């Protein structure tokens, strides 16, 4: 009779039970990905060297096609760590553009002819032969664009540089020569362009075309405190340049003090993420408690009727616990499936670490235990009530 009544009640309350399963599934999905984000943030901070005059920042671009850039970055890390003078190495995930700035597209109107350029911040000094500081810009469109299939490089300069080099501002189409390289000017702009920097980062502005092959990565390398700075930088560049894979070292220098100060804020950010995660756990706890109680209140009326018919509270408790366990298990399975299906998309969109099955198992088991605890607390309360109180409460 207990089994028959349980099945009938599950069929009768299928929508509320389904709602509970969906809420548990969504809670599991969000908790799994929140934990992945928190773990990635704390991992990056933990493995990043921050302070000291012997910490170097390096910008690399790998120039070959069909290369596993992440694997190459790990090889670079291993080679540097093999040096006795190196204490710690960290690297960022290789990306298709550099300097932390956005990609800039110079596109001729009403044409498919376009050239994508990387935009670099002032401290990168990507063109030392021109003695020009590079700063960031965005959303620039020029009517005079070098075709993307030509070998010539293009330059986007500001008015100060145009006036210094040519004595005028109308310099579109003219060429800047530096050593063996030449850059065709495709536009003249003011120093402040776009919203991604707040002040003039450099006296002049130059934007160079991005090499379409390869990806950028940044590294922080911490040498032993007693290592000479010049020797350390030479050792660093030699170790990287001896690799078979072609690459460009855009910058190699001591970590600026403002960068170290900024990295201190990452510790505070990690603490904030941990606090947010804790608050979110409380919200999940309250939500699960509410939806379980909502379903239990309806279920306990049936328990009161069955008690009046002579069925013991113990047998009913086993049946009710089984019902809620099955519903919670359905929610956990649904949440785990959603997590696995959405993991590739979330990883590509938000750069979180790959989904670990341990997260699903851990949080799923936690939700299962939480539901059972809530049900047991309500069952203990029902046991102390009279039949009338159980039915009409």
PDB file of N, CA and C in Angstrom, residues 113-206:
ATOM      1  N   UNK A 113      37.622  44.514 -48.199  1.00  0.00           N
ATOM      2  CA  UNK A 113      39.056  44.642 -48.003  1.00  0.00           C
ATOM      3  C   UNK A 113      39.318  45.213 -46.610  1.00  0.00           C
ATOM      4  N   UNK A 114      39.840  44.409 -45.722  1.00  0.00           N
ATOM      5  CA  UNK A 114      40.074  44.911 -44.378  1.00  0.00           C
ATOM      6  C   UNK A 114      41.374  44.338 -43.832  1.00  0.00           C
ATOM      7  N   UNK A 115      41.948  45.047 -42.891  1.00  0.00           N
ATOM      8  CA  UNK A 115      43.202  44.647 -42.273  1.00  0.00           C
ATOM      9  C   UNK A 115      43.042  44.758 -40.762  1.00  0.00           C
ATOM     10  N   UNK A 116      43.288  43.680 -40.073  1.00  0.00           N
ATOM     11  CA  UNK A 116      43.141  43.680 -38.619  1.00  0.00           C
ATOM     12  C   UNK A 116      44.473  44.034 -37.973  1.00  0.00           C
ATOM     13  N   UNK A 117      44.432  44.947 -37.026  1.00  0.00           N
ATOM     14  CA  UNK A 117      45.646  45.378 -36.344  1.00  0.00           C
ATOM     15  C   UNK A 117      45.522  45.145 -34.850  1.00  0.00           C
ATOM     16  N   UNK A 118      46.645  44.903 -34.212  1.00  0.00           N
ATOM     17  CA  UNK A 118      46.662  44.837 -32.756  1.00  0.00           C
ATOM     18  C   UNK A 118      46.969  46.214 -32.202  1.00  0.00           C
ATOM     19  N   UNK A 119      46.348  46.550 -31.089  1.00  0.00           N
ATOM     20  CA  UNK A 119      46.561  47.847 -30.469  1.00  0.00           C
ATOM     21  C   UNK A 119      47.243  47.625 -29.124  1.00  0.00           C
ATOM     22  N   UNK A 120      48.329  48.310 -28.890  1.00  0.00           N
ATOM     23  CA  UNK A 120      49.139  48.067 -27.703  1.00  0.00           C
ATOM     24  C   UNK A 120      49.124  49.276 -26.778  1.00  0.00           C
ATOM     25  N   UNK A 121      49.284  49.020 -25.491  1.00  0.00           N
ATOM     26  CA  UNK A 121      49.341  50.103 -24.529  1.00  0.00           C
ATOM     27  C   UNK A 121      50.699  50.800 -24.572  1.00  0.00           C
ATOM     28  N   UNK A 122      50.760  51.959 -23.954  1.00  0.00           N
ATOM     29  CA  UNK A 122      51.934  52.816 -24.071  1.00  0.00           C
ATOM     30  C   UNK A 122      53.207  52.149 -23.577  1.00  0.00           C
ATOM     31  N   UNK A 123      53.116  51.348 -22.517  1.00  0.00           N
ATOM     32  CA  UNK A 123      54.339  50.810 -21.930  1.00  0.00           C
ATOM     33  C   UNK A 123      54.935  49.660 -22.737  1.00  0.00           C
ATOM     34  N   UNK A 124      54.273  49.255 -23.846  1.00  0.00           N
ATOM     35  CA  UNK A 124      54.817  48.140 -24.613  1.00  0.00           C
ATOM     36  C   UNK A 124      55.971  48.561 -25.532  1.00  0.00           C
ATOM     37  N   UNK A 125      55.948  49.808 -26.058  1.00  0.00           N
ATOM     38  CA  UNK A 125      57.019  50.298 -26.934  1.00  0.00           C
ATOM     39  C   UNK A 125      57.370  49.265 -28.001  1.00  0.00           C
ATOM     40  N   UNK A 126      56.368  48.927 -28.798  1.00  0.00           N
ATOM     41  CA  UNK A 126      56.535  47.868 -29.783  1.00  0.00           C
ATOM     42  C   UNK A 126      57.446  48.274 -30.941  1.00  0.00           C
ATOM     43  N   UNK A 127      57.635  49.590 -31.153  1.00  0.00           N
ATOM     44  CA  UNK A 127      58.500  50.057 -32.247  1.00  0.00           C
ATOM     45  C   UNK A 127      59.623  50.913 -31.665  1.00  0.00           C
ATOM     46  N   UNK A 128      60.596  50.297 -31.018  1.00  0.00           N
ATOM     47  CA  UNK A 128      61.654  51.091 -30.383  1.00  0.00           C
ATOM     48  C   UNK A 128      62.489  51.888 -31.375  1.00  0.00           C
ATOM     49  N   UNK A 129      62.568  51.422 -32.639  1.00  0.00           N
ATOM     50  CA  UNK A 129      63.366  52.155 -33.627  1.00  0.00           C
ATOM     51  C   UNK A 129      62.748  53.505 -33.951  1.00  0.00           C
ATOM     52  N   UNK A 130      61.432  53.632 -33.742  1.00  0.00           N
ATOM     53  CA  UNK A 130      60.771  54.921 -33.972  1.00  0.00           C
ATOM     54  C   UNK A 130      60.738  55.771 -32.704  1.00  0.00           C
ATOM     55  N   UNK A 131      61.149  55.199 -31.576  1.00  0.00           N
ATOM     56  CA  UNK A 131      61.060  55.878 -30.289  1.00  0.00           C
ATOM     57  C   UNK A 131      59.640  56.369 -30.054  1.00  0.00           C
ATOM     58  N   UNK A 132      58.672  55.505 -30.325  1.00  0.00           N
ATOM     59  CA  UNK A 132      57.267  55.879 -30.238  1.00  0.00           C
ATOM     60  C   UNK A 132      56.586  55.006 -29.187  1.00  0.00           C
ATOM     61  N   UNK A 133      55.816  55.625 -28.323  1.00  0.00           N
ATOM     62  CA  UNK A 133      55.005  54.870 -27.366  1.00  0.00           C
ATOM     63  C   UNK A 133      53.675  54.533 -28.017  1.00  0.00           C
ATOM     64  N   UNK A 134      53.238  53.290 -27.842  1.00  0.00           N
ATOM     65  CA  UNK A 134      51.989  52.831 -28.436  1.00  0.00           C
ATOM     66  C   UNK A 134      50.874  52.984 -27.410  1.00  0.00           C
ATOM     67  N   UNK A 135      49.761  53.549 -27.786  1.00  0.00           N
ATOM     68  CA  UNK A 135      48.623  53.607 -26.881  1.00  0.00           C
ATOM     69  C   UNK A 135      47.408  53.024 -27.560  1.00  0.00           C
ATOM     70  N   UNK A 136      46.360  52.802 -26.798  1.00  0.00           N
ATOM     71  CA  UNK A 136      45.217  52.054 -27.310  1.00  0.00           C
ATOM     72  C   UNK A 136      44.220  52.959 -28.008  1.00  0.00           C
ATOM     73  N   UNK A 137      43.565  52.419 -29.024  1.00  0.00           N
ATOM     74  CA  UNK A 137      42.482  53.100 -29.719  1.00  0.00           C
ATOM     75  C   UNK A 137      41.458  52.079 -30.133  1.00  0.00           C
ATOM     76  N   UNK A 138      40.332  52.516 -30.615  1.00  0.00           N
ATOM     77  CA  UNK A 138      39.324  51.556 -31.051  1.00  0.00           C
ATOM     78  C   UNK A 138      38.363  52.234 -32.035  1.00  0.00           C
ATOM     79  N   UNK A 139      37.710  51.372 -32.826  1.00  0.00           N
ATOM     80  CA  UNK A 139      36.644  51.804 -33.730  1.00  0.00           C
ATOM     81  C   UNK A 139      37.093  52.878 -34.718  1.00  0.00           C
ATOM     82  N   UNK A 140      38.277  52.715 -35.275  1.00  0.00           N
ATOM     83  CA  UNK A 140      38.758  53.667 -36.280  1.00  0.00           C
ATOM     84  C   UNK A 140      38.502  53.116 -37.670  1.00  0.00           C
ATOM     85  N   UNK A 141      37.914  53.929 -38.560  1.00  0.00           N
ATOM     86  CA  UNK A 141      37.663  53.519 -39.941  1.00  0.00           C
ATOM     87  C   UNK A 141      38.343  54.519 -40.866  1.00  0.00           C
ATOM     88  N   UNK A 142      39.134  54.010 -41.785  1.00  0.00           N
ATOM     89  CA  UNK A 142      39.858  54.872 -42.711  1.00  0.00           C
ATOM     90  C   UNK A 142      39.395  54.611 -44.136  1.00  0.00           C
ATOM     91  N   UNK A 143      39.344  55.657 -44.934  1.00  0.00           N
ATOM     92  CA  UNK A 143      38.987  55.509 -46.347  1.00  0.00           C
ATOM     93  C   UNK A 143      40.185  55.076 -47.179  1.00  0.00           C
ATOM     94  N   UNK A 144      41.363  55.208 -46.643  1.00  0.00           N
ATOM     95  CA  UNK A 144      42.574  54.855 -47.375  1.00  0.00           C
ATOM     96  C   UNK A 144      43.271  53.726 -46.628  1.00  0.00           C
ATOM     97  N   UNK A 145      43.058  52.521 -47.096  1.00  0.00           N
ATOM     98  CA  UNK A 145      43.552  51.348 -46.394  1.00  0.00           C
ATOM     99  C   UNK A 145      44.428  50.518 -47.317  1.00  0.00           C
ATOM    100  N   UNK A 146      45.554  50.066 -46.784  1.00  0.00           N
ATOM    101  CA  UNK A 146      46.409  49.173 -47.551  1.00  0.00           C
ATOM    102  C   UNK A 146      45.731  47.813 -47.647  1.00  0.00           C
ATOM    103  N   UNK A 147      45.716  47.233 -48.828  1.00  0.00           N
ATOM    104  CA  UNK A 147      45.061  45.943 -49.028  1.00  0.00           C
ATOM    105  C   UNK A 147      45.691  44.890 -48.128  1.00  0.00           C
ATOM    106  N   UNK A 148      44.848  43.977 -47.626  1.00  0.00           N
ATOM    107  CA  UNK A 148      45.338  42.985 -46.677  1.00  0.00           C
ATOM    108  C   UNK A 148      46.254  41.955 -47.316  1.00  0.00           C
ATOM    109  N   UNK A 149      46.285  41.875 -48.651  1.00  0.00           N
ATOM    110  CA  UNK A 149      47.155  40.888 -49.284  1.00  0.00           C
ATOM    111  C   UNK A 149      48.502  41.485 -49.670  1.00  0.00           C
ATOM    112  N   UNK A 150      48.746  42.755 -49.334  1.00  0.00           N
ATOM    113  CA  UNK A 150      50.034  43.370 -49.601  1.00  0.00           C
ATOM    114  C   UNK A 150      50.948  43.209 -48.389  1.00  0.00           C
ATOM    115  N   UNK A 151      52.255  43.345 -48.645  1.00  0.00           N
ATOM    116  CA  UNK A 151      53.229  43.163 -47.579  1.00  0.00           C
ATOM    117  C   UNK A 151      53.465  44.424 -46.761  1.00  0.00           C
ATOM    118  N   UNK A 152      53.051  45.579 -47.277  1.00  0.00           N
ATOM    119  CA  UNK A 152      53.330  46.833 -46.581  1.00  0.00           C
ATOM    120  C   UNK A 152      52.599  46.891 -45.251  1.00  0.00           C
ATOM    121  N   UNK A 153      53.248  47.508 -44.253  1.00  0.00           N
ATOM    122  CA  UNK A 153      52.622  47.723 -42.954  1.00  0.00           C
ATOM    123  C   UNK A 153      51.934  49.079 -42.955  1.00  0.00           C
ATOM    124  N   UNK A 154      50.939  49.223 -42.109  1.00  0.00           N
ATOM    125  CA  UNK A 154      50.237  50.504 -42.023  1.00  0.00           C
ATOM    126  C   UNK A 154      50.467  51.105 -40.650  1.00  0.00           C
ATOM    127  N   UNK A 155      50.331  52.420 -40.561  1.00  0.00           N
ATOM    128  CA  UNK A 155      50.491  53.123 -39.294  1.00  0.00           C
ATOM    129  C   UNK A 155      49.342  54.095 -39.105  1.00  0.00           C
ATOM    130  N   UNK A 156      48.864  54.169 -37.892  1.00  0.00           N
ATOM    131  CA  UNK A 156      47.845  55.132 -37.501  1.00  0.00           C
ATOM    132  C   UNK A 156      48.523  56.054 -36.498  1.00  0.00           C
ATOM    133  N   UNK A 157      48.752  57.310 -36.854  1.00  0.00           N
ATOM    134  CA  UNK A 157      49.547  58.196 -36.008  1.00  0.00           C
ATOM    135  C   UNK A 157      48.686  59.347 -35.497  1.00  0.00           C
ATOM    136  N   UNK A 158      49.184  60.006 -34.437  1.00  0.00           N
ATOM    137  CA  UNK A 158      48.442  61.161 -33.942  1.00  0.00           C
ATOM    138  C   UNK A 158      49.019  62.450 -34.517  1.00  0.00           C
ATOM    139  N   UNK A 159      48.370  63.549 -34.194  1.00  0.00           N
ATOM    140  CA  UNK A 159      48.727  64.830 -34.818  1.00  0.00           C
ATOM    141  C   UNK A 159      50.131  65.280 -34.426  1.00  0.00           C
ATOM    142  N   UNK A 160      50.534  64.975 -33.185  1.00  0.00           N
ATOM    143  CA  UNK A 160      51.862  65.403 -32.742  1.00  0.00           C
ATOM    144  C   UNK A 160      52.960  64.753 -33.575  1.00  0.00           C
ATOM    145  N   UNK A 161      52.808  63.451 -33.836  1.00  0.00           N
ATOM    146  CA  UNK A 161      53.810  62.751 -34.634  1.00  0.00           C
ATOM    147  C   UNK A 161      53.760  63.207 -36.090  1.00  0.00           C
ATOM    148  N   UNK A 162      52.559  63.428 -36.624  1.00  0.00           N
ATOM    149  CA  UNK A 162      52.432  63.903 -38.009  1.00  0.00           C
ATOM    150  C   UNK A 162      53.115  65.253 -38.176  1.00  0.00           C
ATOM    151  N   UNK A 163      52.899  66.140 -37.214  1.00  0.00           N
ATOM    152  CA  UNK A 163      53.493  67.473 -37.300  1.00  0.00           C
ATOM    153  C   UNK A 163      55.009  67.408 -37.173  1.00  0.00           C
ATOM    154  N   UNK A 164      55.503  66.521 -36.325  1.00  0.00           N
ATOM    155  CA  UNK A 164      56.947  66.422 -36.128  1.00  0.00           C
ATOM    156  C   UNK A 164      57.640  65.834 -37.353  1.00  0.00           C
ATOM    157  N   UNK A 165      57.024  64.814 -37.968  1.00  0.00           N
ATOM    158  CA  UNK A 165      57.673  64.133 -39.088  1.00  0.00           C
ATOM    159  C   UNK A 165      57.508  64.867 -40.410  1.00  0.00           C
ATOM    160  N   UNK A 166      56.319  65.469 -40.619  1.00  0.00           N
ATOM    161  CA  UNK A 166      56.020  66.025 -41.944  1.00  0.00           C
ATOM    162  C   UNK A 166      55.671  67.511 -41.921  1.00  0.00           C
ATOM    163  N   UNK A 167      55.525  68.088 -40.739  1.00  0.00           N
ATOM    164  CA  UNK A 167      55.203  69.500 -40.654  1.00  0.00           C
ATOM    165  C   UNK A 167      53.765  69.828 -40.996  1.00  0.00           C
ATOM    166  N   UNK A 168      52.901  68.826 -41.106  1.00  0.00           N
ATOM    167  CA  UNK A 168      51.487  69.051 -41.419  1.00  0.00           C
ATOM    168  C   UNK A 168      50.669  67.870 -40.907  1.00  0.00           C
ATOM    169  N   UNK A 169      49.332  68.045 -40.963  1.00  0.00           N
ATOM    170  CA  UNK A 169      48.438  66.991 -40.495  1.00  0.00           C
ATOM    171  C   UNK A 169      47.913  66.111 -41.623  1.00  0.00           C
ATOM    172  N   UNK A 170      47.925  66.589 -42.859  1.00  0.00           N
ATOM    173  CA  UNK A 170      47.385  65.824 -43.995  1.00  0.00           C
ATOM    174  C   UNK A 170      48.467  64.893 -44.529  1.00  0.00           C
ATOM    175  N   UNK A 171      48.635  63.766 -43.872  1.00  0.00           N
ATOM    176  CA  UNK A 171      49.748  62.876 -44.210  1.00  0.00           C
ATOM    177  C   UNK A 171      49.273  61.480 -44.598  1.00  0.00           C
ATOM    178  N   UNK A 172      47.955  61.283 -44.813  1.00  0.00           N
ATOM    179  CA  UNK A 172      47.451  59.967 -45.200  1.00  0.00           C
ATOM    180  C   UNK A 172      48.069  59.553 -46.532  1.00  0.00           C
ATOM    181  N   UNK A 173      48.612  58.346 -46.586  1.00  0.00           N
ATOM    182  CA  UNK A 173      49.266  57.854 -47.794  1.00  0.00           C
ATOM    183  C   UNK A 173      50.767  58.014 -47.772  1.00  0.00           C
ATOM    184  N   UNK A 174      51.291  58.857 -46.888  1.00  0.00           N
ATOM    185  CA  UNK A 174      52.733  59.020 -46.788  1.00  0.00           C
ATOM    186  C   UNK A 174      53.341  57.853 -46.020  1.00  0.00           C
ATOM    187  N   UNK A 175      54.662  57.737 -46.105  1.00  0.00           N
ATOM    188  CA  UNK A 175      55.349  56.565 -45.568  1.00  0.00           C
ATOM    189  C   UNK A 175      56.353  56.982 -44.501  1.00  0.00           C
ATOM    190  N   UNK A 176      56.339  56.252 -43.388  1.00  0.00           N
ATOM    191  CA  UNK A 176      57.363  56.402 -42.356  1.00  0.00           C
ATOM    192  C   UNK A 176      58.390  55.296 -42.564  1.00  0.00           C
ATOM    193  N   UNK A 177      59.666  55.652 -42.608  1.00  0.00           N
ATOM    194  CA  UNK A 177      60.726  54.665 -42.794  1.00  0.00           C
ATOM    195  C   UNK A 177      61.561  54.580 -41.524  1.00  0.00           C
ATOM    196  N   UNK A 178      61.798  53.362 -41.073  1.00  0.00           N
ATOM    197  CA  UNK A 178      62.627  53.137 -39.891  1.00  0.00           C
ATOM    198  C   UNK A 178      63.485  51.913 -40.160  1.00  0.00           C
ATOM    199  N   UNK A 179      64.765  52.134 -40.451  1.00  0.00           N
ATOM    200  CA  UNK A 179      65.630  51.011 -40.785  1.00  0.00           C
ATOM    201  C   UNK A 179      65.177  50.371 -42.084  1.00  0.00           C
ATOM    202  N   UNK A 180      64.970  49.067 -42.067  1.00  0.00           N
ATOM    203  CA  UNK A 180      64.511  48.342 -43.253  1.00  0.00           C
ATOM    204  C   UNK A 180      62.993  48.271 -43.348  1.00  0.00           C
ATOM    205  N   UNK A 181      62.289  48.840 -42.394  1.00  0.00           N
ATOM    206  CA  UNK A 181      60.829  48.750 -42.367  1.00  0.00           C
ATOM    207  C   UNK A 181      60.199  50.063 -42.793  1.00  0.00           C
ATOM    208  N   UNK A 182      59.024  49.952 -43.405  1.00  0.00           N
ATOM    209  CA  UNK A 182      58.276  51.146 -43.784  1.00  0.00           C
ATOM    210  C   UNK A 182      56.818  50.955 -43.415  1.00  0.00           C
ATOM    211  N   UNK A 183      56.165  52.054 -43.054  1.00  0.00           N
ATOM    212  CA  UNK A 183      54.783  52.013 -42.597  1.00  0.00           C
ATOM    213  C   UNK A 183      53.989  53.076 -43.342  1.00  0.00           C
ATOM    214  N   UNK A 184      52.961  52.649 -44.053  1.00  0.00           N
ATOM    215  CA  UNK A 184      52.103  53.572 -44.786  1.00  0.00           C
ATOM    216  C   UNK A 184      51.063  54.155 -43.840  1.00  0.00           C
ATOM    217  N   UNK A 185      50.958  55.463 -43.785  1.00  0.00           N
ATOM    218  CA  UNK A 185      50.023  56.127 -42.875  1.00  0.00           C
ATOM    219  C   UNK A 185      48.613  56.049 -43.449  1.00  0.00           C
ATOM    220  N   UNK A 186      47.693  55.514 -42.670  1.00  0.00           N
ATOM    221  CA  UNK A 186      46.308  55.382 -43.123  1.00  0.00           C
ATOM    222  C   UNK A 186      45.357  56.266 -42.335  1.00  0.00           C
ATOM    223  N   UNK A 187      45.849  56.990 -41.356  1.00  0.00           N
ATOM    224  CA  UNK A 187      44.965  57.867 -40.606  1.00  0.00           C
ATOM    225  C   UNK A 187      45.714  58.684 -39.583  1.00  0.00           C
ATOM    226  N   UNK A 188      45.155  59.853 -39.243  1.00  0.00           N
ATOM    227  CA  UNK A 188      45.709  60.735 -38.225  1.00  0.00           C
ATOM    228  C   UNK A 188      44.621  60.965 -37.181  1.00  0.00           C
ATOM    229  N   UNK A 189      44.955  60.745 -35.922  1.00  0.00           N
ATOM    230  CA  UNK A 189      43.966  60.863 -34.856  1.00  0.00           C
ATOM    231  C   UNK A 189      44.515  61.709 -33.721  1.00  0.00           C
ATOM    232  N   UNK A 190      43.633  62.097 -32.806  1.00  0.00           N
ATOM    233  CA  UNK A 190      44.037  62.778 -31.587  1.00  0.00           C
ATOM    234  C   UNK A 190      44.582  61.740 -30.607  1.00  0.00           C
ATOM    235  N   UNK A 191      45.379  62.182 -29.612  1.00  0.00           N
ATOM    236  CA  UNK A 191      45.961  61.198 -28.687  1.00  0.00           C
ATOM    237  C   UNK A 191      44.930  60.364 -27.945  1.00  0.00           C
ATOM    238  N   UNK A 192      43.801  60.948 -27.573  1.00  0.00           N
ATOM    239  CA  UNK A 192      42.809  60.210 -26.809  1.00  0.00           C
ATOM    240  C   UNK A 192      41.780  59.619 -27.750  1.00  0.00           C
ATOM    241  N   UNK A 193      41.774  58.309 -27.866  1.00  0.00           N
ATOM    242  CA  UNK A 193      40.844  57.608 -28.753  1.00  0.00           C
ATOM    243  C   UNK A 193      40.207  56.477 -27.971  1.00  0.00           C
ATOM    244  N   UNK A 194      38.897  56.387 -28.033  1.00  0.00           N
ATOM    245  CA  UNK A 194      38.217  55.274 -27.379  1.00  0.00           C
ATOM    246  C   UNK A 194      38.070  55.494 -25.884  1.00  0.00           C
ATOM    247  N   UNK A 195      37.497  54.524 -25.217  1.00  0.00           N
ATOM    248  CA  UNK A 195      37.188  54.646 -23.799  1.00  0.00           C
ATOM    249  C   UNK A 195      38.029  53.720 -22.938  1.00  0.00           C
ATOM    250  N   UNK A 196      39.034  53.078 -23.535  1.00  0.00           N
ATOM    251  CA  UNK A 196      39.763  52.071 -22.781  1.00  0.00           C
ATOM    252  C   UNK A 196      41.051  52.595 -22.157  1.00  0.00           C
ATOM    253  N   UNK A 197      41.278  53.894 -22.161  1.00  0.00           N
ATOM    254  CA  UNK A 197      42.318  54.476 -21.333  1.00  0.00           C
ATOM    255  C   UNK A 197      41.886  55.887 -20.968  1.00  0.00           C
ATOM    256  N   UNK A 198      42.400  56.390 -19.846  1.00  0.00           N
ATOM    257  CA  UNK A 198      41.853  57.613 -19.266  1.00  0.00           C
ATOM    258  C   UNK A 198      42.708  58.851 -19.530  1.00  0.00           C
ATOM    259  N   UNK A 199      43.933  58.661 -19.934  1.00  0.00           N
ATOM    260  CA  UNK A 199      44.793  59.817 -20.158  1.00  0.00           C
ATOM    261  C   UNK A 199      45.788  59.484 -21.253  1.00  0.00           C
ATOM    262  N   UNK A 200      46.519  60.480 -21.693  1.00  0.00           N
ATOM    263  CA  UNK A 200      47.511  60.260 -22.739  1.00  0.00           C
ATOM    264  C   UNK A 200      48.597  59.337 -22.205  1.00  0.00           C
ATOM    265  N   UNK A 201      48.716  58.148 -22.813  1.00  0.00           N
ATOM    266  CA  UNK A 201      49.673  57.151 -22.324  1.00  0.00           C
ATOM    267  C   UNK A 201      51.047  57.314 -22.980  1.00  0.00           C
ATOM    268  N   UNK A 202      51.101  58.048 -24.083  1.00  0.00           N
ATOM    269  CA  UNK A 202      52.369  58.227 -24.772  1.00  0.00           C
ATOM    270  C   UNK A 202      52.308  59.477 -25.632  1.00  0.00           C
ATOM    271  N   UNK A 203      53.458  59.994 -26.040  1.00  0.00           N
ATOM    272  CA  UNK A 203      53.470  61.234 -26.811  1.00  0.00           C
ATOM    273  C   UNK A 203      52.971  61.016 -28.224  1.00  0.00           C
ATOM    274  N   UNK A 204      53.270  59.848 -28.796  1.00  0.00           N
ATOM    275  CA  UNK A 204      52.877  59.555 -30.163  1.00  0.00           C
ATOM    276  C   UNK A 204      52.068  58.264 -30.219  1.00  0.00           C
ATOM    277  N   UNK A 205      51.366  58.074 -31.308  1.00  0.00           N
ATOM    278  CA  UNK A 205      50.520  56.893 -31.475  1.00  0.00           C
ATOM    279  C   UNK A 205      50.872  56.191 -32.769  1.00  0.00           C
ATOM    280  N   UNK A 206      51.089  54.890 -32.706  1.00  0.00           N
ATOM    281  CA  UNK A 206      51.294  54.084 -33.903  1.00  0.00           C
ATOM    282  C   UNK A 206      50.530  52.779 -33.727  1.00  0.00           C
TER     283      UNK A 206
END
